[in-house]
Amino acid sequence: MAYTPLDEKIITEFTGNVVRKDLSAHIKSNAPVPTYVLEYLLGQYATSHDETQIAEGIERVKLIMQNNFVQRNQAELIKSTIREKGPKLLIDRIHVTFNDQDDRYEASFNNLGISEVIIDPATVRANPKLLTTGVWCLPRVSYNGTTEKGVSPWSIDSLKPVQHSGFDFEEFTKHRAEFTTEEWIDVLMQSIGLNPEFFGTRQKLFQLTRLIPFVERNYNLIELGPKGTGKTHVYSEFSPHGIVISGGDVTVPKLFINNTTGRIGLVGYWDVVAFDEFAGRTRRPQRELVDIMKNYMANKSFSRGSDVQSAEASFAFVGNTAHNVPHMLKHSDLFSELPANYHDPAFIDRFHTYIPGWEVETVRNEMFTQGFGFVVDYLAEGLRYMRNLDYSQHASTYFELDNSLSKRDRDGVNKTFSGLLKLIYPHEIFTSEQAEELFTFAIEGRKRVKDQLCRIDSTMTQPRFAYREKASGEERTVQILEEVEYPDLYWRESAQNQEDQMLPSLDEAAANHLQVASALSSEIPASTPPEGKSGPQEKRLEIRENQTGVTYQALFADYLRGATLIQLEDAYIRRYHQGRNLLDLLAVVHSVKAPESEIVFTLRSGSDEYGAFTQEQEEMFEEIKNQVQPHGITFIYTYDPDAHDRSIKCNNGWIIDLGIGLDMFQRPAMGSFSLEFNYQQFRKTKRLVLNYTFEAEGNTVPHA
């Protein structure tokens, strides 16, 4: 396969610590092992970018899995092989218990099915997670044939946990400095296993936010949203330092401490404890569990009896929502799916951030990368190392939060900001503008929590989520996308006082959406229309990334009305989806013209090749030309190698600066029955700014 420049750069800068991320899928087969186990092996044998060496490495890893991985239905055969032929290296999950009657540690093999195997205390001390839910290991197992009562005939000659050996942070940051911010974010995306081409900046930040619990101690994250967005992937597959448990299966002894044995629970051994399927109104968690969790999430400590224990594990709560955002805002709140005992202001206030799962893309097969990324365990060790660092001080260097924000609000913002800085700028080299982007994003995550708390608990005071940029002294207010899209529902006084009101229909929501966005965005107001005109106004319109409900009809129709000559300049009308965007714009032109009128619509665009359009472009433009001609639109296209502006100019006087151009939507899910693919109002937008100006003397005549 052809590698991208980014792949080549990753391989050069991080030789020996990267792997092609699609390889594990080729060898995983039916072996139920985490990705980090496979990538550990691939990192040993298939880190080259030479196809022949990769193929040889894959075959070797397959052979290791075939010969050493313990399939449960082959357990008796493997035990017989060890007895007859001698010690054998295995791949199995091992769990250790302490036998206090005989004062020894005993290991149990998950797939091999043997237990009470004596294991060296030094090995247990070096790998304390063996005592909790177990660890995937490479043990060499022997059979001794002893008949002594109470002594297992099996022994462990050696044991190596599947983890990377060592991490050099200074070396890591030195190589990080060779990448631009955009490149580094894409490296992290590929390391997660995702193709960055399918994600906008905001989408990438959501994916990286899922990693913050690995780099920040005692960080509490919640993500609620639709199914299929990969909410638990990074917690179950990404790191040997995280564990996923069902939200309904956890108990106080398992999570915190067992009073009978005095043994500390999961929070004492894991960096991240993720609660899967956490949502569900029918769940009935123990009240004692909820109370201890609240204390731990707030104070990093817990107690049962007289002893107080502390721990550093971060919590990630993930669950599915049954309703869309406007339904939740109308009838309750954005935490409405939580079990009743967790739908408690004191519990919810402990969350540092809320990832809006409805903004996260549903994972599709084409979104997985075939490029190179870090071997999972190497990056996991890097993230673990950075738990010892604190980058939150950078926030106070550049910004000052509004005084109305509580200590928990500030902690939420600062810890999220610190986590994102560690992930994206571990070398601590960034501009104030880059810091501000992450700071604003961090504020959004905490604001989503606090706004809903004020809705749930009417005694809470609504703070101002604003900050002052110290260098300029400018104060800026932060909004989240839900309040931009659904202001009437978001800021109503209570859930009950609108129970009888009807939600707007989908068509009404789409039609009204841009009026709302426009009112809340930065606009250049015009108190009166240009002289002699009525209707549309000059303005500056900002569209947020991931915003929905945006259509060409709402953006352009009023400004195209009455024009007979329209010029579009957009250098990037080259590919199929961009041609489809052009056709959608021509459909809007047709919708505003009188049936008997004729429109001349010209396009000036560029091409990947110099001197002419590509054949694919020519064929696409000719087909569009033939399709619109019978409907009163003459389509003329020309090539300009110097084309760079993106604008619409009309002979009715209006000029629209398109910013990034017609290609303003993120890539939709493909398919004949995909709403995103077929209808613009369902697509998520990129971030863009449109400027609408009127030239009274205008009558812009398009080029021919």
XYZ file of C-alpha atoms in Angstrom:
704
model
C 0.000 0.000 0.000
C 1.103 3.632 -0.508
C 1.996 5.408 2.709
C 1.127 9.034 3.329
C 3.773 11.643 4.187
C 2.433 11.530 7.745
C 2.964 7.747 7.893
C 6.535 8.150 6.694
C 7.132 10.850 9.291
C 5.732 8.724 12.121
C 7.918 5.797 11.117
C 11.022 8.008 10.915
C 10.496 9.830 14.213
C 9.233 6.911 16.314
C 11.012 3.891 14.869
C 10.189 0.724 16.797
C 7.189 2.236 18.595
C 4.677 2.344 15.739
C 2.594 -0.202 13.917
C 0.161 -0.198 11.031
C -3.127 0.038 12.850
C -5.155 -2.276 10.634
C -2.824 -5.241 11.117
C -4.310 -6.479 14.375
C -7.649 -6.955 12.615
C -5.946 -9.312 10.178
C -4.665 -11.607 12.909
C -7.218 -11.252 15.688
C -9.512 -13.856 14.193
C -11.394 -15.594 16.990
C -8.803 -14.905 19.672
C -10.605 -12.816 22.335
C -7.595 -10.729 23.359
C -7.409 -6.935 23.677
C -5.830 -4.922 20.899
C -2.861 -3.986 23.077
C -1.912 -7.680 23.378
C -1.798 -8.090 19.601
C -0.022 -4.791 19.049
C 2.561 -5.780 21.629
C 3.410 -8.757 19.420
C 3.151 -6.751 16.204
C 5.500 -4.195 17.719
C 8.063 -6.974 18.139
C 7.821 -8.411 14.646
C 6.005 -6.074 12.214
C 7.087 -2.477 12.806
C 8.780 -2.026 9.427
C 7.114 -0.173 6.564
C 8.593 -2.689 4.144
C 5.671 -4.752 2.867
C 7.682 -7.973 2.715
C 8.871 -7.617 6.308
C 5.370 -6.700 7.469
C 3.949 -9.793 5.769
C 6.613 -11.964 7.406
C 5.941 -10.342 10.780
C 2.209 -10.917 10.484
C 2.777 -14.588 9.724
C 5.060 -14.905 12.732
C 2.504 -13.279 15.039
C -0.203 -15.536 13.614
C 2.014 -18.515 14.362
C 2.586 -17.320 17.930
C -1.146 -16.868 18.432
C -1.797 -20.292 16.925
C 0.825 -22.090 19.026
C 0.726 -20.142 22.283
C -2.688 -18.565 22.744
C -4.848 -20.749 24.960
C -8.226 -21.511 23.462
C -10.580 -22.839 26.137
C -11.621 -25.810 24.008
C -7.948 -26.741 23.570
C -6.997 -26.458 27.244
C -6.730 -30.212 27.922
C -4.608 -30.721 24.819
C -2.231 -27.933 25.905
C -1.925 -29.367 29.414
C -1.133 -32.767 27.921
C 1.475 -31.206 25.612
C 3.223 -29.550 28.585
C 3.235 -32.822 30.494
C 4.621 -34.841 27.587
C 6.979 -32.337 25.951
C 7.997 -29.971 28.722
C 7.537 -26.256 29.564
C 5.567 -24.114 27.152
C 5.178 -20.353 26.652
C 1.494 -19.382 26.748
C -0.696 -16.317 26.199
C -3.403 -16.236 28.854
C -5.043 -13.962 31.390
C -3.834 -14.665 34.911
C -5.531 -13.767 38.163
C -3.844 -14.098 41.567
C -5.336 -14.586 45.024
C -3.644 -14.637 48.410
C -4.033 -17.858 50.372
C -3.717 -16.631 53.965
C -4.026 -20.168 55.378
C -0.795 -21.287 53.709
C 0.726 -17.791 53.353
C 1.224 -17.920 49.600
C 0.007 -16.369 46.372
C -1.869 -18.614 43.959
C -2.469 -17.982 40.274
C -5.480 -18.987 38.180
C -5.340 -19.215 34.386
C -8.439 -17.859 32.694
C -8.441 -20.085 29.585
C -6.152 -22.942 30.584
C -8.415 -23.667 33.521
C -5.763 -24.413 36.144
C -5.688 -22.761 39.559
C -3.844 -22.665 42.869
C -0.541 -22.412 40.990
C 2.088 -21.012 43.343
C 3.542 -17.747 42.089
C 6.565 -15.862 43.363
C 5.616 -12.963 45.723
C 8.160 -10.714 43.974
C 6.253 -11.166 40.710
C 3.006 -10.200 42.441
C 4.574 -7.134 44.047
C 5.857 -6.023 40.653
C 2.435 -6.555 39.053
C -0.256 -5.750 41.662
C -3.040 -5.812 39.059
C -2.722 -9.590 39.103
C -4.629 -9.368 42.391
C -7.630 -7.540 40.941
C -9.193 -8.638 37.664
C -6.056 -10.232 36.243
C -3.511 -9.375 33.573
C -2.742 -10.745 30.118
C 0.675 -12.353 30.373
C 3.263 -14.466 28.626
C 3.941 -17.183 31.248
C 6.194 -20.202 30.781
C 4.375 -23.075 32.449
C 5.814 -26.416 33.644
C 4.272 -29.636 34.939
C 6.013 -31.196 37.914
C 3.861 -34.284 38.486
C 3.850 -33.887 42.268
C 1.393 -35.863 44.358
C 1.879 -33.807 47.495
C -1.451 -32.863 48.982
C -2.384 -29.207 48.631
C 0.396 -28.484 46.135
C -0.402 -27.855 42.480
C 1.533 -29.963 39.966
C 1.836 -26.835 37.802
C 4.434 -24.106 38.180
C 5.254 -20.773 36.563
C 8.892 -20.646 35.458
C 8.688 -17.062 34.239
C 6.012 -14.466 33.631
C 6.033 -11.320 31.503
C 3.021 -9.006 31.506
C 2.107 -7.739 28.064
C 3.336 -4.176 28.405
C 5.936 -1.889 26.920
C 9.328 -1.812 28.591
C 10.012 1.735 29.686
C 9.138 5.188 28.359
C 11.485 8.110 27.695
C 9.417 11.295 28.003
C 12.250 13.593 26.961
C 12.768 11.592 23.776
C 9.008 11.534 23.188
C 8.644 15.315 23.408
C 11.734 15.872 21.253
C 10.143 13.936 18.408
C 6.734 15.540 19.053
C 8.303 18.910 18.229
C 8.892 17.734 14.649
C 5.132 17.616 13.981
C 2.700 20.458 13.417
C -0.360 20.590 15.670
C -2.584 19.218 12.913
C -0.142 16.414 12.154
C 0.187 15.437 15.806
C -3.560 15.312 16.344
C -3.798 13.058 13.289
C -1.036 10.852 14.729
C -3.123 10.418 17.884
C -6.253 9.731 15.828
C -4.453 7.029 13.858
C -3.085 5.616 17.099
C -6.658 5.238 18.343
C -7.326 3.420 15.082
C -9.352 6.097 13.284
C -8.780 7.734 9.905
C -8.449 11.487 10.594
C -9.737 12.350 7.120
C -13.265 11.500 8.279
C -13.243 13.848 11.278
C -13.340 17.601 11.704
C -11.344 19.449 14.362
C -14.129 19.332 16.926
C -14.737 15.627 16.300
C -11.050 14.949 16.860
C -11.108 16.852 20.140
C -14.001 14.708 21.360
C -12.001 11.579 20.570
C -8.976 12.957 22.428
C -11.105 13.998 25.402
C -11.838 10.315 25.927
C -8.112 9.903 26.652
C -7.934 12.595 29.362
C -8.708 10.118 32.204
C -5.461 8.350 31.261
C -3.350 11.520 31.641
C -5.165 13.194 34.552
C -5.474 11.689 38.014
C -8.939 11.594 39.573
C -10.627 12.940 36.456
C -14.372 12.335 36.139
C -15.842 12.197 32.641
C -19.305 11.332 31.415
C -20.392 10.648 27.837
C -24.014 10.025 26.935
C -25.204 9.652 23.369
C -26.561 7.347 20.670
C -25.321 3.812 20.164
C -22.439 2.988 17.857
C -20.133 5.945 18.489
C -17.301 3.877 20.009
C -17.734 5.217 23.546
C -15.960 2.324 25.320
C -13.294 1.502 22.706
C -10.415 3.410 24.288
C -11.198 2.060 27.743
C -11.480 -1.612 26.766
C -8.922 -1.887 23.964
C -6.584 1.063 24.177
C -4.618 0.655 27.384
C -3.603 -2.065 29.836
C -4.074 0.555 32.565
C -7.831 0.871 32.100
C -10.675 -1.494 32.885
C -14.304 -1.538 31.786
C -17.053 -2.813 34.042
C -20.787 -2.846 33.638
C -22.392 0.010 35.523
C -24.858 -2.388 37.112
C -22.342 -5.035 38.193
C -20.023 -3.026 40.416
C -20.158 -3.303 44.202
C -18.537 -1.340 47.003
C -16.023 -4.110 47.858
C -15.116 -4.599 44.195
C -14.662 -0.906 43.487
C -13.305 0.450 46.772
C -12.431 -1.903 49.630
C -13.451 -5.279 51.013
C -13.999 -4.910 54.751
C -13.588 -8.635 55.309
C -10.187 -9.012 53.669
C -9.050 -5.390 53.853
C -8.106 -5.593 50.174
C -8.442 -2.398 48.177
C -10.624 -2.536 45.083
C -10.264 -1.444 41.475
C -9.562 2.224 42.224
C -6.307 1.196 43.868
C -4.901 -0.686 40.882
C -6.193 0.921 37.692
C -5.579 4.333 36.187
C -9.052 4.429 34.662
C -12.223 2.640 35.671
C -14.888 2.950 32.960
C -18.522 2.181 33.655
C -20.150 0.827 30.521
C -23.917 0.912 29.987
C -24.087 3.390 32.840
C -27.366 4.900 31.651
C -30.706 3.231 32.266
C -33.531 4.464 34.476
C -34.360 0.916 35.599
C -30.979 0.365 37.265
C -31.014 0.423 41.052
C -27.460 0.986 42.345
C -26.810 0.681 46.064
C -27.216 3.954 47.915
C -24.012 3.214 49.838
C -22.117 2.841 46.550
C -23.388 6.182 45.250
C -22.447 7.959 48.484
C -18.914 6.535 48.528
C -18.469 7.371 44.837
C -19.521 10.960 45.468
C -16.981 11.342 48.240
C -14.220 9.729 46.188
C -14.949 11.811 43.076
C -14.826 14.993 45.135
C -12.015 14.272 47.597
C -9.953 11.462 45.992
C -10.568 9.386 49.103
C -13.083 6.925 50.531
C -13.754 5.192 53.807
C -15.524 2.139 55.132
C -15.316 1.895 58.854
C -12.665 4.018 60.538
C -9.941 3.944 57.880
C -9.690 6.555 55.140
C -8.072 5.435 51.883
C -6.963 7.516 48.913
C -6.559 6.529 45.263
C -5.809 8.095 41.887
C -8.108 6.249 39.495
C -10.120 8.384 37.090
C -13.740 7.529 36.333
C -15.344 7.448 32.875
C -19.106 6.924 32.722
C -20.539 6.037 29.319
C -24.083 5.207 28.334
C -26.673 5.398 25.592
C -29.474 7.915 25.285
C -32.970 6.894 24.269
C -34.072 10.344 23.080
C -32.623 13.194 21.048
C -31.423 16.472 22.514
C -34.589 18.586 22.049
C -36.693 15.824 23.627
C -34.403 15.670 26.669
C -34.339 19.452 27.007
C -38.115 19.716 26.747
C -39.029 16.953 29.143
C -36.130 16.786 31.600
C -32.387 17.395 31.164
C -29.273 15.990 29.481
C -28.721 13.609 32.419
C -32.227 12.180 32.192
C -30.994 8.681 31.242
C -29.081 8.183 34.502
C -30.443 5.798 37.151
C -32.463 7.622 39.792
C -29.792 7.340 42.502
C -27.215 8.874 40.173
C -29.585 11.606 38.975
C -28.477 13.563 41.997
C -27.087 17.118 41.843
C -24.325 16.289 44.324
C -23.188 13.344 42.178
C -23.484 15.155 38.846
C -21.534 18.152 40.157
C -18.462 15.901 40.432
C -18.126 15.568 36.644
C -15.322 17.609 35.139
C -16.693 17.346 31.602
C -19.621 15.991 29.605
C -18.926 14.688 26.098
C -22.087 15.193 24.000
C -22.303 11.790 22.313
C -24.882 13.115 19.855
C -22.105 15.190 18.276
C -19.752 12.210 17.924
C -19.806 10.430 14.583
C -21.254 6.926 14.406
C -18.304 4.690 13.641
C -18.407 3.171 10.154
C -16.021 0.675 8.577
C -14.426 3.240 6.291
C -13.492 5.360 9.321
C -10.848 2.906 10.527
C -7.326 3.781 9.476
C -4.830 1.746 7.521
C -2.085 4.167 8.471
C 0.582 4.012 11.149
C 0.120 4.950 14.778
C 1.753 4.302 18.103
C 1.848 0.783 19.444
C -1.000 1.027 21.934
C 1.054 0.053 24.934
C 3.838 2.544 24.132
C 1.385 5.433 24.055
C -0.390 4.057 27.127
C 2.882 4.224 29.054
C 3.368 7.792 27.821
C -0.082 8.798 29.008
C 0.577 7.149 32.347
C 3.851 9.039 32.733
C 2.056 12.344 32.106
C -0.310 11.692 35.031
C 2.586 12.971 37.158
C 2.590 16.328 35.352
C 0.298 19.322 35.800
C -0.236 21.682 32.878
C -3.199 23.539 34.365
C -0.976 26.482 35.345
C -0.891 27.480 31.688
C -4.555 28.486 31.946
C -3.843 31.275 34.429
C -0.961 32.467 32.247
C -3.294 33.385 29.409
C -6.838 33.550 30.808
C -8.895 34.617 33.791
C -12.218 32.875 34.424
C -15.278 34.831 35.511
C -15.564 35.290 39.282
C -19.036 33.730 39.341
C -17.604 30.282 38.617
C -17.273 27.957 41.603
C -14.143 26.044 42.571
C -15.587 22.869 41.011
C -16.331 24.748 37.808
C -12.757 26.011 37.695
C -11.319 22.597 38.523
C -13.372 21.042 35.730
C -12.147 23.574 33.189
C -8.520 23.479 34.328
C -8.225 19.683 34.491
C -9.755 19.269 31.034
C -7.484 22.002 29.672
C -4.455 20.388 31.319
C -5.354 16.988 29.867
C -5.736 18.313 26.340
C -2.439 20.186 26.582
C -0.653 17.023 27.691
C -2.098 15.099 24.774
C -1.543 17.694 22.046
C 1.339 19.810 23.376
C 3.306 17.535 25.732
C 6.413 19.588 24.859
C 4.611 22.720 26.138
C 5.170 24.709 22.953
C 2.010 26.421 21.715
C 0.601 29.837 20.869
C -1.994 31.742 22.874
C -4.482 31.136 20.061
C -3.902 27.385 20.241
C -4.280 27.476 24.018
C -7.502 29.454 23.701
C -9.054 26.883 21.383
C -8.507 24.156 23.986
C -9.501 26.420 26.886
C -12.817 27.289 25.250
C -13.442 23.616 24.508
C -12.732 22.765 28.152
C -15.171 25.430 29.332
C -17.877 23.938 27.114
C -17.504 20.532 28.741
C -17.985 21.893 32.272
C -20.701 24.338 31.208
C -22.747 21.435 29.850
C -22.627 19.891 33.318
C -23.357 23.067 35.279
C -26.192 24.316 33.063
C -28.015 21.039 33.583
C -27.366 21.165 37.330
C -29.059 24.559 37.465
C -31.993 23.026 35.620
C -32.197 20.063 38.025
C -31.638 22.054 41.218
C -33.404 25.406 41.208
C -31.457 26.535 44.295
C -28.233 26.689 42.295
C -27.090 30.029 40.927
C -26.361 30.164 37.212
C -22.748 31.354 36.740
C -21.349 33.200 33.739
C -19.154 30.919 31.675
C -16.913 33.688 30.451
C -13.220 34.488 30.611
C -10.889 37.402 30.058
C -8.004 37.066 27.624
C -5.178 38.662 29.605
C -3.083 39.925 26.708
C -5.895 41.912 25.122
C -8.149 42.383 28.151
C -11.087 41.239 26.038
C -13.850 39.309 27.777
C -15.424 36.423 25.904
C -18.532 34.398 26.669
C -18.695 30.697 25.838
C -21.775 28.984 24.469
C -22.356 25.310 23.814
C -23.956 24.055 20.647
C -27.189 22.896 22.306
C -28.064 26.413 23.458
C -27.280 27.787 20.005
C -29.476 25.240 18.268
C -32.351 25.042 20.788
C -32.356 28.284 22.833
C -36.054 28.181 23.716
C -35.754 24.679 25.114
C -32.317 25.117 26.648
C -33.130 28.179 28.733
C -36.689 27.463 29.827
C -37.244 27.784 33.562
C -38.215 24.178 34.329
C -38.991 20.906 32.655
C -42.550 20.825 33.962
C -43.851 24.161 32.739
C -43.655 23.102 29.082
C -44.918 19.529 29.306
C -47.950 20.441 27.227
C -46.076 22.388 24.581
C -45.371 20.786 21.248
C -41.827 20.471 19.961
C -41.372 22.143 16.586
C -41.581 19.804 13.664
C -38.388 18.792 11.914
C -39.144 21.144 9.030
C -39.804 24.030 11.420
C -36.624 23.314 13.350
C -34.577 23.278 10.166
C -36.195 26.481 8.905
C -35.731 28.351 12.183
C -32.307 27.024 12.992
C -30.258 29.569 11.085
C -32.271 32.497 12.406
C -31.375 31.354 15.900
C -27.725 30.766 15.002
C -27.560 34.139 13.315
C -28.961 35.922 16.363
C -26.410 34.266 18.616
C -23.408 34.629 16.319
C -21.238 37.607 15.565
C -22.988 39.737 12.959
C -22.322 43.103 11.416
C -25.734 44.681 11.940
C -27.394 46.946 9.413
C -30.163 49.015 10.945
C -31.839 49.426 7.567
C -31.518 47.533 4.296
C -29.424 49.117 1.553
C -31.274 52.066 0.059
C -34.219 50.988 -2.031
C -34.131 47.404 -0.765
C -36.062 45.410 1.768
C -35.560 41.919 3.117
C -32.087 40.451 3.531
C -29.499 42.405 5.474
C -25.733 42.773 5.376
C -24.205 40.612 8.074
C -21.403 38.360 9.218
C -22.608 34.871 10.066
C -20.570 32.346 12.029
C -21.453 28.650 11.761
C -20.173 26.381 14.524
C -18.440 23.095 13.836
C -20.883 20.165 14.216
C -23.889 22.481 13.835
C -26.866 20.878 12.118
C -29.924 22.282 10.383
C -27.777 24.345 7.999
C -28.948 24.326 4.367
C -28.097 26.254 1.235
C -31.780 27.194 1.036
C -31.611 29.008 4.375
C -28.182 30.505 3.713
C -28.578 31.785 0.162
C -32.166 31.830 -1.128
C -33.093 35.368 -0.061
C -29.850 36.768 -1.483
C -30.144 35.034 -4.868
C -33.724 36.135 -5.438
C -34.096 38.500 -8.378
C -30.658 37.829 -9.857
C -30.352 36.784 -13.485
C -26.555 36.572 -13.553
C -24.795 34.638 -10.782
C -21.072 34.008 -10.501
C -19.639 31.320 -8.243
C -15.921 31.272 -7.614
C -14.718 28.201 -5.767
C -11.406 26.546 -6.583
C -12.468 23.266 -5.020
C -15.291 21.867 -7.086
C -13.375 18.769 -8.046
C -14.781 15.629 -6.486
C -18.143 13.930 -6.527
C -19.407 15.332 -3.217
C -18.327 18.851 -4.251
C -20.189 18.481 -7.546
C -23.233 17.411 -5.586
C -22.895 20.564 -3.457
C -22.884 22.617 -6.662
C -26.039 20.870 -7.859
C -27.718 21.591 -4.506
C -26.897 25.292 -4.951
C -28.337 25.264 -8.470
C -31.504 23.729 -7.036
C -31.771 26.738 -4.696
C -31.276 29.074 -7.695
C -34.133 27.306 -9.444
C -36.369 27.575 -6.357
C -36.149 31.396 -6.255
C -36.506 32.201 -9.960
C -39.789 32.825 -11.725
C -40.856 29.906 -13.929
C -40.553 31.982 -17.086
C -37.166 33.570 -16.297
C -33.757 32.319 -17.347
C -30.606 32.408 -15.248
C -26.970 32.439 -16.354
C -24.858 30.720 -13.701
C -21.094 30.669 -14.140
C -18.452 28.781 -12.216
C -14.771 29.590 -12.048
C -12.892 26.733 -10.430
C -9.498 25.039 -10.288
C -8.129 21.555 -10.635
C -5.516 19.276 -9.156
C -3.818 19.402 -12.575
C -2.370 22.513 -14.147
C -3.723 23.805 -17.431
C -7.075 22.047 -17.660
C -9.829 20.307 -15.763
C -9.448 16.623 -15.111
C -11.550 14.280 -17.180
C -13.694 13.485 -14.149
C -14.406 17.186 -13.603
C -15.257 17.761 -17.256
C -17.682 14.847 -17.244
C -19.252 16.015 -13.971
C -19.702 19.617 -15.175
C -21.102 18.525 -18.523
C -23.659 16.311 -16.801
C -24.678 19.165 -14.479
C -24.920 21.515 -17.465
C -27.205 19.128 -19.327
C -29.368 18.507 -16.263
C -30.100 22.172 -15.434
C -30.445 23.528 -18.983
C -34.061 22.349 -19.422
C -34.970 24.128 -16.169
C -33.989 27.607 -17.336
C -30.423 27.690 -16.006
C -27.477 28.104 -18.368
C -24.418 26.704 -16.653
C -20.997 27.930 -17.842
C -17.776 26.701 -16.278
C -14.181 27.837 -16.745
C -10.824 26.851 -15.325
C -8.576 29.353 -13.568
C -5.274 28.082 -12.111
C -5.094 31.222 -9.953
C -8.579 30.842 -8.490
C -8.475 31.118 -4.707
C -11.448 33.209 -3.573
C -14.698 31.539 -2.645
C -17.662 33.786 -3.260
C -21.061 34.211 -4.885
C -21.645 37.465 -6.804
C -25.082 38.370 -8.176
C -26.249 41.122 -10.470
C -28.909 42.025 -7.896
C -26.071 43.626 -5.901
C -25.393 40.934 -3.312
C -21.934 39.449 -2.730
C -21.490 36.502 -0.389
C -17.998 35.686 0.825
C -18.173 31.909 1.334
C -15.160 31.517 3.599
C -14.212 27.854 3.098
C -16.528 27.551 0.070
C -19.495 25.315 -0.724
C -17.698 22.341 0.840
C -18.938 23.369 4.288
C -20.308 20.019 5.438
C -18.455 17.179 7.073
C -18.393 13.906 5.216
C -21.826 12.264 5.696
C -22.582 8.603 6.166
C -23.058 7.113 2.717
C -26.065 5.083 1.652
C -29.322 5.372 -0.209
C -31.236 5.611 3.072
C -28.806 7.855 4.925
C -30.526 11.071 5.991
C -27.163 12.871 6.181
C -26.266 11.848 2.658
C -29.605 12.824 1.155
C -30.575 15.941 3.135
C -28.357 18.860 4.104
C -30.169 19.704 7.339
C -28.978 16.438 8.897
C -25.302 16.995 8.102
C -22.772 18.368 10.560
C -20.996 21.487 9.386
C -17.377 22.490 9.427
C -16.523 25.749 11.137
C -17.034 28.668 8.754
C -17.799 32.359 8.475
C -20.015 33.920 5.781
C -20.028 37.641 4.962
C -23.000 39.178 3.145
C -22.423 42.606 1.554
C -24.461 44.730 -0.832
C -23.008 46.906 -3.567
C -25.594 49.384 -4.708
C -23.706 50.037 -7.905
C -22.992 46.304 -8.141
C -24.746 44.465 -10.924
C -21.810 42.085 -10.925
C -21.555 40.471 -14.341
C -20.188 36.948 -14.214
C -17.344 35.970 -16.462
C -18.201 34.007 -19.562
